[in-house]
Amino acid sequence: GARVAAGRVRRVLQEGPRDGAYDVAVADPPYALGDGEITSVLEELRDRDWMQPGALVVVERASRGEDLAWPEGYTPDRVRRYGEAALWYGHAANRPGPR
């Protein structure tokens, strides 16, 4: 079974997880979105307890862009580049992030 939280990112994140924390999060923001916005989304996932400890988090960015800077509360894993796209893999910390 899977649960999907769909909608505008800010609205969904502010509502918080309705049925408990998730094991996987995939973020595919527009390539033009600034790094600060990506960091803010990852921090909100962390701070609003969206992710199970150790959950997989995948962020798609342009392969020619800067490296993804994971905020505190995430452990970077790997990056895979496919043409113009790069998928950044990380894991949620085993303990809640800062409040």
Short mmCIF file of C-alpha atoms in Angstrom, two decimals:
data_model
loop_
_atom_site.label_atom_id
_atom_site.label_comp_id
_atom_site.label_asym_id
_atom_site.label_seq_id
_atom_site.Cartn_x
_atom_site.Cartn_y
_atom_site.Cartn_z
CA GLY A 1 0.00 0.00 0.00
CA ALA A 2 1.10 3.52 -0.73
CA ARG A 3 -0.06 6.94 0.36
CA VAL A 4 0.45 9.97 -1.84
CA ALA A 5 0.39 13.56 -0.62
CA ALA A 6 -0.29 15.67 -3.71
CA GLY A 7 -0.93 19.37 -4.16
CA ARG A 8 0.95 22.64 -4.03
CA VAL A 9 4.10 21.98 -2.04
CA ARG A 10 3.76 24.76 0.54
CA ARG A 11 0.12 23.95 1.26
CA VAL A 12 0.72 20.22 1.61
CA LEU A 13 3.81 20.68 3.80
CA GLN A 14 2.09 23.11 6.15
CA GLU A 15 -0.84 20.74 6.66
CA GLY A 16 1.58 18.11 7.92
CA PRO A 17 1.37 14.36 7.42
CA ARG A 18 -2.17 13.12 8.04
CA ASP A 19 -1.49 9.41 8.36
CA GLY A 20 1.96 9.33 9.94
CA ALA A 21 5.45 9.81 8.55
CA TYR A 22 6.55 8.70 5.09
CA ASP A 23 9.29 6.30 3.96
CA VAL A 24 9.99 8.05 0.62
CA ALA A 25 9.80 11.63 -0.63
CA VAL A 26 10.44 12.66 -4.23
CA ALA A 27 10.87 16.33 -5.07
CA ASP A 28 10.88 17.42 -8.72
CA PRO A 29 10.91 21.22 -8.55
CA PRO A 30 11.43 23.42 -11.63
CA TYR A 31 15.13 23.68 -12.44
CA ALA A 32 14.95 27.48 -12.13
CA LEU A 33 13.87 27.23 -8.48
CA GLY A 34 16.65 28.58 -6.27
CA ASP A 35 18.68 26.48 -3.87
CA GLY A 36 17.24 28.41 -0.92
CA GLU A 37 13.72 27.25 -1.83
CA ILE A 38 14.88 23.62 -2.08
CA THR A 39 16.56 23.90 1.32
CA SER A 40 13.40 25.41 2.77
CA VAL A 41 11.27 22.50 1.50
CA LEU A 42 13.70 19.93 2.91
CA GLU A 43 13.74 21.74 6.26
CA GLU A 44 9.95 21.76 6.34
CA LEU A 45 9.82 18.03 5.59
CA ARG A 46 12.18 17.55 8.54
CA ASP A 47 10.62 20.00 10.97
CA ARG A 48 7.02 18.90 10.43
CA ASP A 49 7.90 15.21 10.94
CA TRP A 50 7.02 14.13 7.41
CA MET A 51 9.80 11.54 7.22
CA GLN A 52 10.41 8.28 9.06
CA PRO A 53 13.95 7.94 10.43
CA GLY A 54 16.16 6.72 7.59
CA ALA A 55 13.54 7.53 4.93
CA LEU A 56 14.75 7.95 1.36
CA VAL A 57 14.56 11.49 -0.04
CA VAL A 58 15.16 12.12 -3.76
CA VAL A 59 15.54 15.59 -5.27
CA GLU A 60 15.74 16.20 -9.02
CA ARG A 61 17.84 19.15 -10.19
CA ALA A 62 19.60 20.21 -13.39
CA SER A 63 22.75 18.16 -13.89
CA ARG A 64 24.75 21.28 -14.77
CA GLY A 65 23.75 23.11 -11.58
CA GLU A 66 25.47 23.36 -8.24
CA ASP A 67 25.70 20.35 -5.94
CA LEU A 68 22.72 19.94 -3.64
CA ALA A 69 23.53 21.17 -0.13
CA TRP A 70 21.55 18.91 2.21
CA PRO A 71 20.41 20.76 5.35
CA GLU A 72 21.03 19.42 8.84
CA GLY A 73 18.93 16.35 9.53
CA TYR A 74 19.78 14.55 6.28
CA THR A 75 22.56 12.19 5.30
CA PRO A 76 23.62 12.53 1.65
CA ASP A 77 23.85 9.21 -0.18
CA ARG A 78 24.62 9.57 -3.89
CA VAL A 79 23.87 11.48 -7.08
CA ARG A 80 23.01 10.00 -10.47
CA ARG A 81 23.15 12.10 -13.62
CA TYR A 82 20.97 11.37 -16.65
CA GLY A 83 21.51 13.89 -19.45
CA GLU A 84 20.12 17.21 -18.24
CA ALA A 85 18.77 15.76 -14.97
CA ALA A 86 20.52 14.82 -11.73
CA LEU A 87 18.86 12.81 -8.96
CA TRP A 88 20.22 13.51 -5.49
CA TYR A 89 19.57 10.74 -2.94
CA GLY A 90 19.69 11.25 0.80
CA HIS A 91 18.22 9.84 3.99
CA ALA A 92 16.32 11.46 6.83
CA ALA A 93 18.17 11.43 10.14
CA ASN A 94 17.41 8.76 12.71
CA ARG A 95 16.19 11.44 15.08
CA PRO A 96 13.96 14.48 14.58
CA GLY A 97 15.60 17.64 13.28
CA PRO A 98 15.81 20.91 15.22
CA ARG A 99 12.55 22.69 16.08
#
